[in-house]
Short mmCIF file of C-alpha atoms in Angstrom, two decimals:
data_model
loop_
_atom_site.label_atom_id
_atom_site.label_comp_id
_atom_site.label_asym_id
_atom_site.label_seq_id
_atom_site.Cartn_x
_atom_site.Cartn_y
_atom_site.Cartn_z
CA TYR F 59 -5.80 -4.40 73.50
CA PRO F 60 -7.79 -7.03 71.60
CA PHE F 61 -10.41 -5.83 69.14
CA ARG F 62 -12.56 -7.57 67.00
CA ILE F 63 -13.31 -6.92 63.05
CA GLU F 64 -16.81 -8.49 61.92
CA MET F 65 -17.75 -8.12 58.06
CA THR F 66 -20.70 -9.58 56.16
CA TYR F 67 -20.09 -9.84 52.68
CA LEU F 68 -22.93 -11.65 50.14
CA LYS F 69 -24.04 -13.80 53.41
CA LYS F 70 -20.63 -14.61 54.26
CA SER F 71 -19.53 -14.21 57.77
CA VAL F 72 -16.01 -13.15 58.47
CA SER F 73 -14.89 -12.68 61.99
CA ILE F 74 -11.23 -11.59 62.94
CA ASN F 75 -9.89 -11.38 66.21
CA LEU F 76 -6.84 -9.19 66.63
CA ALA F 77 -4.49 -8.53 69.53
CA ALA F 78 -2.67 -4.94 69.60
CA SER F 79 0.66 -6.69 70.90
CA THR F 80 1.08 -9.94 69.15
CA MET F 81 -0.59 -9.18 65.43
CA LYS F 82 0.85 -12.23 63.79
CA SER F 83 0.46 -14.97 66.66
CA ASN F 84 -3.05 -14.33 67.98
CA ARG F 85 -4.76 -13.81 64.67
CA THR F 86 -7.90 -16.08 64.45
CA LYS F 87 -9.67 -16.62 61.38
CA THR F 88 -13.04 -17.74 61.23
CA ILE F 89 -15.11 -18.47 58.18
CA SER F 90 -18.83 -19.92 58.10
CA ARG F 91 -19.54 -22.22 55.52
CA GLN F 92 -19.34 -21.07 51.87
CA SER F 93 -22.68 -20.89 50.32
CA GLY F 94 -23.22 -21.62 46.41
CA PHE F 95 -24.62 -24.66 44.39
CA SER F 96 -23.16 -28.16 44.81
CA LEU F 97 -22.04 -30.38 42.06
CA ILE F 98 -25.47 -32.23 42.36
CA GLU F 99 -27.73 -29.40 42.37
CA VAL F 100 -25.85 -28.52 39.18
CA ILE F 101 -26.41 -31.51 37.74
CA VAL F 102 -29.83 -31.84 38.68
CA ALA F 103 -30.45 -28.44 37.09
CA LEU F 104 -29.00 -29.70 33.68
CA VAL F 105 -30.96 -32.71 33.69
CA VAL F 106 -34.13 -30.49 34.27
CA LEU F 107 -32.81 -28.08 31.44
CA THR F 108 -32.53 -30.83 28.99
CA LEU F 109 -35.48 -32.41 29.94
CA SER F 110 -37.07 -29.05 29.22
CA LEU F 111 -35.62 -28.24 26.12
CA SER F 112 -36.25 -31.66 24.65
CA ALA F 113 -39.69 -30.98 25.35
CA LEU F 114 -39.97 -27.50 23.50
CA ILE F 115 -38.09 -29.23 20.48
CA ASP F 116 -40.63 -31.92 20.17
CA SER F 117 -43.80 -29.39 20.61
CA ALA F 118 -42.08 -27.47 17.75
CA SER F 119 -41.21 -30.34 15.25
CA SER F 120 -45.19 -31.57 16.21
CA ALA F 121 -46.41 -28.27 15.11
CA ALA F 122 -44.23 -27.85 11.74
CA SER F 123 -45.64 -31.36 11.02
CA ASN F 124 -49.23 -30.51 11.92
CA THR F 125 -48.92 -27.21 9.67
CA SER F 126 -47.74 -29.32 6.64
CA HIS F 127 -50.60 -31.74 7.18
CA LEU F 128 -53.37 -29.08 7.38
CA GLN F 129 -51.70 -27.12 4.15
CA ASN F 130 -51.92 -30.45 2.13
CA LYS F 131 -55.76 -31.04 3.13
CA ALA F 132 -56.41 -27.80 2.51
CA PHE F 133 -55.04 -27.90 -0.99
CA ALA F 134 -56.88 -31.32 -1.80
CA HIS F 135 -59.84 -30.07 -0.68
CA TRP F 136 -59.43 -26.99 -2.68
CA VAL F 137 -58.86 -29.71 -5.47
CA ALA F 138 -62.29 -31.15 -4.61
CA LEU F 139 -64.10 -28.17 -4.74
CA ASN F 140 -62.40 -27.15 -8.26
CA GLN F 141 -63.89 -30.43 -9.30
CA MET F 142 -67.08 -30.21 -7.90
CA ALA F 143 -67.10 -26.77 -9.66
CA GLU F 144 -66.39 -28.33 -13.11
CA PHE F 145 -68.94 -30.88 -12.53
CA ARG F 146 -71.81 -27.87 -12.04
CA LEU F 147 -70.69 -26.07 -14.80
CA GLN F 148 -71.19 -29.01 -17.06
CA LYS F 149 -74.64 -28.75 -18.59
CA GLN F 150 -75.20 -32.56 -18.53
CA TRP F 151 -76.53 -35.26 -15.78
CA PRO F 152 -73.51 -36.97 -14.17
CA GLU F 153 -73.85 -41.06 -14.77
CA ILE F 154 -73.95 -43.54 -11.85
CA GLY F 155 -70.35 -44.75 -11.35
CA THR F 156 -66.93 -43.59 -10.75
CA ARG F 157 -64.49 -41.23 -12.89
CA GLU F 158 -60.68 -40.43 -11.97
CA GLY F 159 -58.73 -37.53 -12.84
CA LYS F 160 -55.21 -35.57 -11.85
CA ALA F 161 -54.80 -31.98 -11.15
CA GLU F 162 -52.12 -29.53 -10.48
CA LEU F 163 -52.35 -26.86 -7.74
CA ALA F 164 -49.72 -25.02 -5.43
CA GLU F 165 -46.99 -26.87 -7.59
CA GLN F 166 -48.12 -30.32 -6.79
CA GLN F 167 -50.02 -32.77 -8.44
CA TRP F 168 -53.10 -34.29 -7.21
CA GLU F 169 -55.37 -37.27 -8.25
CA TRP F 170 -58.90 -37.51 -7.70
CA LEU F 171 -61.45 -40.00 -7.83
CA SER F 172 -65.54 -39.08 -7.87
CA THR F 173 -68.16 -41.58 -7.25
CA THR F 174 -71.53 -40.53 -8.66
CA LYS F 175 -74.80 -42.55 -6.53
CA LYS F 176 -78.61 -42.29 -6.98
CA THR F 177 -80.19 -40.62 -4.15
CA PRO F 178 -83.89 -41.10 -2.85
CA GLU F 179 -84.65 -37.79 -4.92
CA LYS F 180 -85.15 -38.89 -8.46
CA THR F 181 -83.96 -35.70 -9.50
CA MET F 182 -80.76 -35.53 -7.45
CA ARG F 183 -77.39 -37.11 -7.67
CA ARG F 184 -74.71 -37.69 -5.08
CA ILE F 185 -71.03 -37.32 -6.14
CA ASP F 186 -68.24 -37.97 -3.49
CA ILE F 187 -64.66 -36.50 -4.66
CA ARG F 188 -61.30 -38.37 -2.97
CA VAL F 189 -58.13 -36.62 -3.43
CA ARG F 190 -54.53 -37.61 -2.63
CA LYS F 191 -51.29 -36.96 -3.74
CA ALA F 192 -49.96 -38.31 -6.83
CA GLY F 193 -48.18 -41.55 -6.09
CA ASP F 194 -49.99 -42.17 -3.38
CA PRO F 195 -52.03 -45.51 -2.25
CA LYS F 196 -55.07 -45.75 -4.29
CA ASP F 197 -57.15 -46.57 -0.84
CA SER F 198 -55.73 -43.44 0.90
CA SER F 199 -57.21 -39.84 0.45
CA VAL F 200 -56.21 -36.40 2.10
CA THR F 201 -59.67 -35.33 1.90
CA LEU F 202 -63.49 -36.17 0.98
CA LEU F 203 -66.10 -33.65 -0.38
CA THR F 204 -69.79 -34.71 -0.61
CA GLY F 205 -71.73 -32.82 -3.09
CA PHE F 206 -75.32 -33.10 -4.73
CA LEU F 207 -76.40 -32.10 -8.24
CA ARG F 208 -79.96 -31.49 -9.62
CA GLN F 209 -80.77 -32.52 -12.86
CA PRO F 210 -80.56 -29.52 -15.27
CA ASN F 211 -83.89 -28.68 -17.04
CA LYS F 212 -84.62 -30.44 -20.51
#
């Protein structure tokens, strides 16, 4: 008497027909198409993963570069603020013109250039302070600070 066995395992259907009298001769095996990823699907997935990872690495690199730039900008601004504080602490009226100097902050050398100008208010002077890293071109600056000084009382 023939009987049939059907099994389903991981979405694979296997059906075996067996005849009791001739177990070996009448055995029929039917296996459905195997499921899984084809080579093309795996290659496409790897390409997508590679592009995603390269974009992530580029983003991280850009963030690190921006952090370094912002740190230098903050240090340069502090150098400019320090120089402006020194101008304010001097009890003399700053002359019209430019002055240059050097400063060290955060174990880095900085160069500053101050430009003092007249203002419409006769008792005020405008001071622009540009700061750059030592060795950078003179026409470049990391930051620019503008401040005003009042003429000291006589």
